[in-house]
Tab-separated table of C-alpha atoms in Angstrom:
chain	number	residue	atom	x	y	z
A	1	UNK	CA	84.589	152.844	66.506
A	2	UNK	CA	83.444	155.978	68.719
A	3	UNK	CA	85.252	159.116	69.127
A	4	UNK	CA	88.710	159.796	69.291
A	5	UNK	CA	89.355	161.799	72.503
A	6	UNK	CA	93.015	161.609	72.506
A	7	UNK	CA	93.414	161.900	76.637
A	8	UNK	CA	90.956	164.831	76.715
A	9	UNK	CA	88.300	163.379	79.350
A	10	UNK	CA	87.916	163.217	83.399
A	11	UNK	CA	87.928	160.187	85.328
A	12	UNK	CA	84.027	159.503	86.096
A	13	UNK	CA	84.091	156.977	89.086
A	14	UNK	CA	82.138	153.761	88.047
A	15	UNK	CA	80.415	152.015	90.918
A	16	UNK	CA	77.545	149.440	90.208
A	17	UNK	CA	74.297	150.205	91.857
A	18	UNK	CA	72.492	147.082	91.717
A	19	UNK	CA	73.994	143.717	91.415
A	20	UNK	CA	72.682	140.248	89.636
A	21	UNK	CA	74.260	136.490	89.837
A	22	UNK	CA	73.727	134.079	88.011
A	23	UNK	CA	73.684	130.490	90.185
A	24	UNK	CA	73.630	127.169	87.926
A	25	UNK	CA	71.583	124.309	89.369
A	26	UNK	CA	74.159	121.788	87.574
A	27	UNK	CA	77.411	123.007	88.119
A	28	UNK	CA	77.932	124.421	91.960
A	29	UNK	CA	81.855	125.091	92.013
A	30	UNK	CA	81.486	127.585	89.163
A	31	UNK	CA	77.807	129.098	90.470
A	32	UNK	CA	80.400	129.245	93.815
A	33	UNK	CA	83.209	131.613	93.084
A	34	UNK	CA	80.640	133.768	91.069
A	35	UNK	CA	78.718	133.864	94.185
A	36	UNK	CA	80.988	135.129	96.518
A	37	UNK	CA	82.220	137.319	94.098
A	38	UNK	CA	78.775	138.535	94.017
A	39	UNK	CA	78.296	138.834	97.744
A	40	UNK	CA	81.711	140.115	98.766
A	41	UNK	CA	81.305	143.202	96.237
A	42	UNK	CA	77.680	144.051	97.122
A	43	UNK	CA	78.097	143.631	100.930
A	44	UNK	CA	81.340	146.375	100.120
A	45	UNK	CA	79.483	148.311	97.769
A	46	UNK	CA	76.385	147.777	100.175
A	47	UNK	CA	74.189	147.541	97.206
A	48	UNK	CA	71.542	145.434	96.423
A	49	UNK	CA	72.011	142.103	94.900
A	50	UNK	CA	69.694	139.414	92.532
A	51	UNK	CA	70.220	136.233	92.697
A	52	UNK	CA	68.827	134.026	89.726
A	53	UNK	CA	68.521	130.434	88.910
A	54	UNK	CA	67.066	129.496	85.967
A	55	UNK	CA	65.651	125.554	85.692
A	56	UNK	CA	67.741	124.360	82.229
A	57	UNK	CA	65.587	123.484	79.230
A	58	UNK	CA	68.660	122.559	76.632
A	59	UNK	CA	67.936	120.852	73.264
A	60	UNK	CA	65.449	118.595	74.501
A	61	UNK	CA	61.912	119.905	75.618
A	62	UNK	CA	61.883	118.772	79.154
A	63	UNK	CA	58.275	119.549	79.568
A	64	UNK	CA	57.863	116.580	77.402
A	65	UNK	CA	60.267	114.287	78.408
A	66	UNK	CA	60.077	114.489	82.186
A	67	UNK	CA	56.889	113.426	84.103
A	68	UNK	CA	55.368	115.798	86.295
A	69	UNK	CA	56.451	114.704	89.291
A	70	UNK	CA	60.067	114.587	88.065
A	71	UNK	CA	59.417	118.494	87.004
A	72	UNK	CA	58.048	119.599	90.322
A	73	UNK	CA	61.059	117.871	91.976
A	74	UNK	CA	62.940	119.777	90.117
A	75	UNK	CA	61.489	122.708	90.745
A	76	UNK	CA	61.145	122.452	94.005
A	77	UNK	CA	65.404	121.613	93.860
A	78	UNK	CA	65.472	125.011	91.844
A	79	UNK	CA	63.665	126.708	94.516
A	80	UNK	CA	65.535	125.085	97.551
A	81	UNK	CA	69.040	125.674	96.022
A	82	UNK	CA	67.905	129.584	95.283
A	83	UNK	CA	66.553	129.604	99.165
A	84	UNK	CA	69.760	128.288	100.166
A	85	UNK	CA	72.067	131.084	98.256
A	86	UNK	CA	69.477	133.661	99.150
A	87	UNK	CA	69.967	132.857	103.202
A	88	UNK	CA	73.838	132.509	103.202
A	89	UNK	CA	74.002	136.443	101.153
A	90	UNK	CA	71.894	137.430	104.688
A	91	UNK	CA	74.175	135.604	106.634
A	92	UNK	CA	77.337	137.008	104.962
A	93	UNK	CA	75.837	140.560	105.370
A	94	UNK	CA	73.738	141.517	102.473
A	95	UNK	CA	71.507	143.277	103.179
A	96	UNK	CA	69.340	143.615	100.118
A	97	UNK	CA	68.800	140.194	98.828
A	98	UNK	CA	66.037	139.289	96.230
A	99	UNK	CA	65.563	135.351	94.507
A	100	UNK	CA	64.748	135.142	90.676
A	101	UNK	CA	63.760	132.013	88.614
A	102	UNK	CA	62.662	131.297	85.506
A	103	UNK	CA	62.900	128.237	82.703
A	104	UNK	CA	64.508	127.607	79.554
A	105	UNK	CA	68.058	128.738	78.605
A	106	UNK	CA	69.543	130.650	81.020
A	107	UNK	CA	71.471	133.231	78.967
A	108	UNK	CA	68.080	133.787	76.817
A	109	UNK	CA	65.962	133.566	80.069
A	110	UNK	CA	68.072	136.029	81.974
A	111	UNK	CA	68.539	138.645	79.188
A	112	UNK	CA	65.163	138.628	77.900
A	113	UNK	CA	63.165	138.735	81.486
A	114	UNK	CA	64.842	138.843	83.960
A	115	UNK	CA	67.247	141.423	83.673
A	116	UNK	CA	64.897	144.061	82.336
A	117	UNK	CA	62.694	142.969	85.435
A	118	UNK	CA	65.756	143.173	88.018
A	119	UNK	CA	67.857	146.361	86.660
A	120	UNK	CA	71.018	145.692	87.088
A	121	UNK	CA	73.913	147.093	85.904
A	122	UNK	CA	76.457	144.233	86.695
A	123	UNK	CA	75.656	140.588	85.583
A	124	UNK	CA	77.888	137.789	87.546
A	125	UNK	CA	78.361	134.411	85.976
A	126	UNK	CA	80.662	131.660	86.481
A	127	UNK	CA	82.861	130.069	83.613
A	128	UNK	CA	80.930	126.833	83.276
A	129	UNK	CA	83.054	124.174	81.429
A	130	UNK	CA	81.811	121.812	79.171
A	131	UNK	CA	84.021	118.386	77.676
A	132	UNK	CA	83.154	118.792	74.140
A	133	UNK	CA	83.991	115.928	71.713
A	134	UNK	CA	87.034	116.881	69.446
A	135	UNK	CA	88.268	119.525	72.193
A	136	UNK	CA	90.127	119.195	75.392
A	137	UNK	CA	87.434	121.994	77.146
A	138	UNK	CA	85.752	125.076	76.122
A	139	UNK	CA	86.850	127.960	78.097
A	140	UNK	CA	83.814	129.663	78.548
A	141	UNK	CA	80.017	128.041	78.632
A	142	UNK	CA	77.610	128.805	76.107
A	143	UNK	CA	75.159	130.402	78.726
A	144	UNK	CA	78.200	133.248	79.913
A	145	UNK	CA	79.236	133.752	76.716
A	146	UNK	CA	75.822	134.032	75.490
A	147	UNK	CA	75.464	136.813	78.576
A	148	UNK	CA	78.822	138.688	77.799
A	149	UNK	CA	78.063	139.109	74.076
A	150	UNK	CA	73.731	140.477	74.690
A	151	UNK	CA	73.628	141.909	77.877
A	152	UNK	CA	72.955	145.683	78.465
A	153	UNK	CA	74.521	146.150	81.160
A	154	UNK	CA	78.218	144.985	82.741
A	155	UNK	CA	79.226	141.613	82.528
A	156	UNK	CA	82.064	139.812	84.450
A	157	UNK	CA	82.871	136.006	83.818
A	158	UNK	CA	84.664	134.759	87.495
A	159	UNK	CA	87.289	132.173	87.555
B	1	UNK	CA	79.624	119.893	85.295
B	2	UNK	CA	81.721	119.965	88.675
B	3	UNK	CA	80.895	118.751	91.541
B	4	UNK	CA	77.480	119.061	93.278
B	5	UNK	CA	78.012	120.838	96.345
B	6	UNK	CA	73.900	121.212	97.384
B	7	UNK	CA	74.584	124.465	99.189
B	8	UNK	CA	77.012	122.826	101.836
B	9	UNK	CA	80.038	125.328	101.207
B	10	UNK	CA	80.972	128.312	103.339
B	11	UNK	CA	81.209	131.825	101.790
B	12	UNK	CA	84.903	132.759	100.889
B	13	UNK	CA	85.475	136.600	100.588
B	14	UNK	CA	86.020	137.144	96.632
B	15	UNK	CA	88.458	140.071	96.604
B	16	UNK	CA	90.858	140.897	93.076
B	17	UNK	CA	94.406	141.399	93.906
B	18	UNK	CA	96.147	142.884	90.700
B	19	UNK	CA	93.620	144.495	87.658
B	20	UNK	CA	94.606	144.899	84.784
B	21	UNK	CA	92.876	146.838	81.894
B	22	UNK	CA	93.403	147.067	78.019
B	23	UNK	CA	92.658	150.630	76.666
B	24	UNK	CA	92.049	150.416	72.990
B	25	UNK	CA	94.162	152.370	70.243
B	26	UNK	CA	90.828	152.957	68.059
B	27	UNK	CA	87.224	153.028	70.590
B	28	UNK	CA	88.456	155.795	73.136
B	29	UNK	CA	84.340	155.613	74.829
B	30	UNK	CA	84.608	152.089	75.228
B	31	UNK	CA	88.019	152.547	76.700
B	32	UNK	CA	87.388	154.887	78.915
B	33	UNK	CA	84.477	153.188	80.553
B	34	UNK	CA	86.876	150.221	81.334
B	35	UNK	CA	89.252	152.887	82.538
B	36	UNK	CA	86.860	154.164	84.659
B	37	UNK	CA	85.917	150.736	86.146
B	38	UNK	CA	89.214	149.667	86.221
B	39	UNK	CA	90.937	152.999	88.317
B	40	UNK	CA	87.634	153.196	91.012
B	41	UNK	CA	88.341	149.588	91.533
B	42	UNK	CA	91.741	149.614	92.117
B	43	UNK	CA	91.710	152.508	94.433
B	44	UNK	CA	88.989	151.010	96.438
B	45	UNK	CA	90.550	147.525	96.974
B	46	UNK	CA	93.992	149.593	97.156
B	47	UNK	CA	95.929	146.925	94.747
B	48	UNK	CA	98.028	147.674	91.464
B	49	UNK	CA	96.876	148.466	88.381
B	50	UNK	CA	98.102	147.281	85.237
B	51	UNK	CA	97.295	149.366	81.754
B	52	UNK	CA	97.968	147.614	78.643
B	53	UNK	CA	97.519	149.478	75.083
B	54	UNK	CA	98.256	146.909	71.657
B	55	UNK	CA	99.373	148.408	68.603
B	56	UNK	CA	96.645	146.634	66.684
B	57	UNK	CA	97.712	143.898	63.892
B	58	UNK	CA	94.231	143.033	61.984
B	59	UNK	CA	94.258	140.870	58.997
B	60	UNK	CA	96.320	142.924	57.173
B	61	UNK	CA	100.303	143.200	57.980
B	62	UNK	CA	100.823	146.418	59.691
B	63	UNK	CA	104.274	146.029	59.539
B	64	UNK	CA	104.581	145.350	55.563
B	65	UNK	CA	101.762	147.760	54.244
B	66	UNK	CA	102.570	150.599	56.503
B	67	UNK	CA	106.205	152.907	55.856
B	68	UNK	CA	108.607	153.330	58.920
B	69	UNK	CA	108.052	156.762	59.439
B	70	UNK	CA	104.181	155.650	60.610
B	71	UNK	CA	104.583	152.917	61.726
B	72	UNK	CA	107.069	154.869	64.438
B	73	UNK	CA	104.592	157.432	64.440
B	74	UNK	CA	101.592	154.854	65.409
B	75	UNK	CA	103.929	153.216	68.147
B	76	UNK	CA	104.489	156.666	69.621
B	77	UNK	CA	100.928	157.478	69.530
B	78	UNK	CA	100.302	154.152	71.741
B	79	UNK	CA	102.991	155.347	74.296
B	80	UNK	CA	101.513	158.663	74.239
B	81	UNK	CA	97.986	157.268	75.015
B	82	UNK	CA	99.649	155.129	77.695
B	83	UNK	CA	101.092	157.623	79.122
B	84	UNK	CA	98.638	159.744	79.424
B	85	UNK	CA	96.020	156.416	81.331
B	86	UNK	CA	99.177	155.874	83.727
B	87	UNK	CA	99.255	159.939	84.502
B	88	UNK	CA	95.103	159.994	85.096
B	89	UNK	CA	95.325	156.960	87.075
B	90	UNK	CA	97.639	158.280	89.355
B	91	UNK	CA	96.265	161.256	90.223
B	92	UNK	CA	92.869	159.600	90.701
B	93	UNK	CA	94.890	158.389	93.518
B	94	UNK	CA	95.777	154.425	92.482
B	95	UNK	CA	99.079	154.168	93.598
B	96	UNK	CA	100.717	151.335	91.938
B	97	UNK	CA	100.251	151.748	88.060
B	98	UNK	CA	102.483	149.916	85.375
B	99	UNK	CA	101.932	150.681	81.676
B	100	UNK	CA	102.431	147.525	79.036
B	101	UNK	CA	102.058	147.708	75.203
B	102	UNK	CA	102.554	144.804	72.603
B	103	UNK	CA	101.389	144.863	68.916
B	104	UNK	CA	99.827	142.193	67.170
B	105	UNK	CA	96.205	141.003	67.829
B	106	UNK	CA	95.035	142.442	71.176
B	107	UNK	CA	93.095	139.471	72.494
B	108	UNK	CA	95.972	137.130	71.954
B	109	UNK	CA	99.118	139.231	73.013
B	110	UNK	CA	97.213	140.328	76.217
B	111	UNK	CA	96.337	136.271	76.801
B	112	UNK	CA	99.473	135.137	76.051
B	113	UNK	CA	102.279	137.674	76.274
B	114	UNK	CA	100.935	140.785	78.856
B	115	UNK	CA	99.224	138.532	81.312
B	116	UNK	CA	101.813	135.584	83.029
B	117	UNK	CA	103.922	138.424	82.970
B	118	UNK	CA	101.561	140.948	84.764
B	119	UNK	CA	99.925	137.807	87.126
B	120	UNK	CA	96.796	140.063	86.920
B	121	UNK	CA	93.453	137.881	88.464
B	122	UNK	CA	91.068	140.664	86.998
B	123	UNK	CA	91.207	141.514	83.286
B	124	UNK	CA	89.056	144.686	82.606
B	125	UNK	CA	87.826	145.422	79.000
B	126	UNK	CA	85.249	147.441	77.032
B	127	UNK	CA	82.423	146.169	74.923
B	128	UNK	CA	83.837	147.434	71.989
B	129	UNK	CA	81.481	147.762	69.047
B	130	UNK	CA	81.848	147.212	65.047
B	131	UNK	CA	79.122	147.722	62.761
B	132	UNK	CA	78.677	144.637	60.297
B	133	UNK	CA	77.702	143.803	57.133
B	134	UNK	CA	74.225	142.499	57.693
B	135	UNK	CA	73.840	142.955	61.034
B	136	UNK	CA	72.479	145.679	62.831
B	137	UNK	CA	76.061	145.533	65.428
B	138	UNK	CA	77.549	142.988	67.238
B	139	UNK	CA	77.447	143.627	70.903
B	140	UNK	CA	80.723	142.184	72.051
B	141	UNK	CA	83.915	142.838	69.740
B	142	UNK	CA	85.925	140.075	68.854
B	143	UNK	CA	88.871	140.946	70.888
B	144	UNK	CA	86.745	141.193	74.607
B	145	UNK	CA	84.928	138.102	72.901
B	146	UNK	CA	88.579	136.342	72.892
B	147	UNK	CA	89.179	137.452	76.339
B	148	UNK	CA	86.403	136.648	77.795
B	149	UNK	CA	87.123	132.927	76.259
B	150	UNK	CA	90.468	132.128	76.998
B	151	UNK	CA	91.637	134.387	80.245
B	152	UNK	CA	92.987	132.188	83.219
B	153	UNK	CA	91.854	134.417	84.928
B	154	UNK	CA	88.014	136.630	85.498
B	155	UNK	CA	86.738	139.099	82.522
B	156	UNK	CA	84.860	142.015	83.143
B	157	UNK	CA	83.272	143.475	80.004
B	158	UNK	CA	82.363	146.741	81.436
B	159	UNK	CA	79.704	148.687	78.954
């Protein structure tokens, strides 16, 4: 509930200091508008900006089901695509531009290690869509929701 | 899903054109660090600013259970709030402010009454805390949960 202060407080300017986004390797126009969300307000901000991917390990163990050299391909796609976001923040004009990775579930994977690692005070993530059966579309993945509901810090969901 | 773009796009400048916030009857702290987002932002992009308060319908029916004398008295108390957000954010120095109020469930009168009419593309909330039977807390209240869902539009659930 908090306290009640009933008008009696001072506008504190909020600015974020350090900036994380979340890029999907499976679903680029959402990863997209997150990302130049992300880039546009750190380049104004001139702050310094994460950028994480996070190689997908849903309901079935991957590590068992795909063969090693599928897994290092994907890696290695994981690690391209992250190289690829990483340059184009340069490019744009960010100046302070560091990759993250990591495996498993991304909301999990991001709270748990890599935010803690990275520090951020704002978390970016796109609005991932899945067709479920039964429903026309879920509004919201289960990775950003995950994010808005755990996270420390800031969260904003970009459409 | 979406399409797979493999880091062909160019970046296009991300930049929110109308904000608007909900301030909450009942969590001023959590409020007020939305405010706070909210009114830096807006003067810094130098767009309007939107503040929306809800008269807050739970599972009970305010409008049965509580007499007309405070029931008036709770609707004034919104306005007074409101007016007192629109006041701070203009002398922080936003210049285009607009108050809106509703009453019902926050999450759904602000998704489907406050914003088509405000046209907001950034929808600023706090993270808005209830202690649970059970649980330790959740992190995310259900309203900001419902927001973050079901906006047309990008969430920021500033903590």
């Amino acid at each position: 509930m908090g306290e009640k202060l009933n008008g009696d407080f001072e506008i504190e300017p909020k600015i974020f200091t350090k900036i994380l986004v979340a890029v999907d390797e499976d679903d680029s126009q959402s990863s997209i508008n997150a990302f130049n969300y992300a880039v546009t307000t750190a380049k104004r901000l001139n702050v310094p900006l994460g950028i994480v991917s996070i190689l997908e390990v849903g309901d079935f163990n991957i590590f068992d089901t795909l063969s090693p050299e599928v897994l290092d391909e994907r890696r290695a796609q994981v690690a391209d695509d992250l190289a690829g976001y990483v340059n184009k923040a340069r490019s744009f004009g960010v100046k302070d531009v560091t990759a993250y990775s990591g495996e498993g579930k991304p909301g999990v994977v991001i709270i748990n290690d890599i935010l803690p690692d990275v520090n951020a005070d704002l978390l970016v993530c796109g609005s991932k869509t899945k067709p479920l059966t039964g429903r026309k579309r879920v509004f919201l993945g289960s990775q950003a929701s995950y994010m808005s509901q755990n996270a420390p810090c800031s969260v904003i969901v970009v459409r």
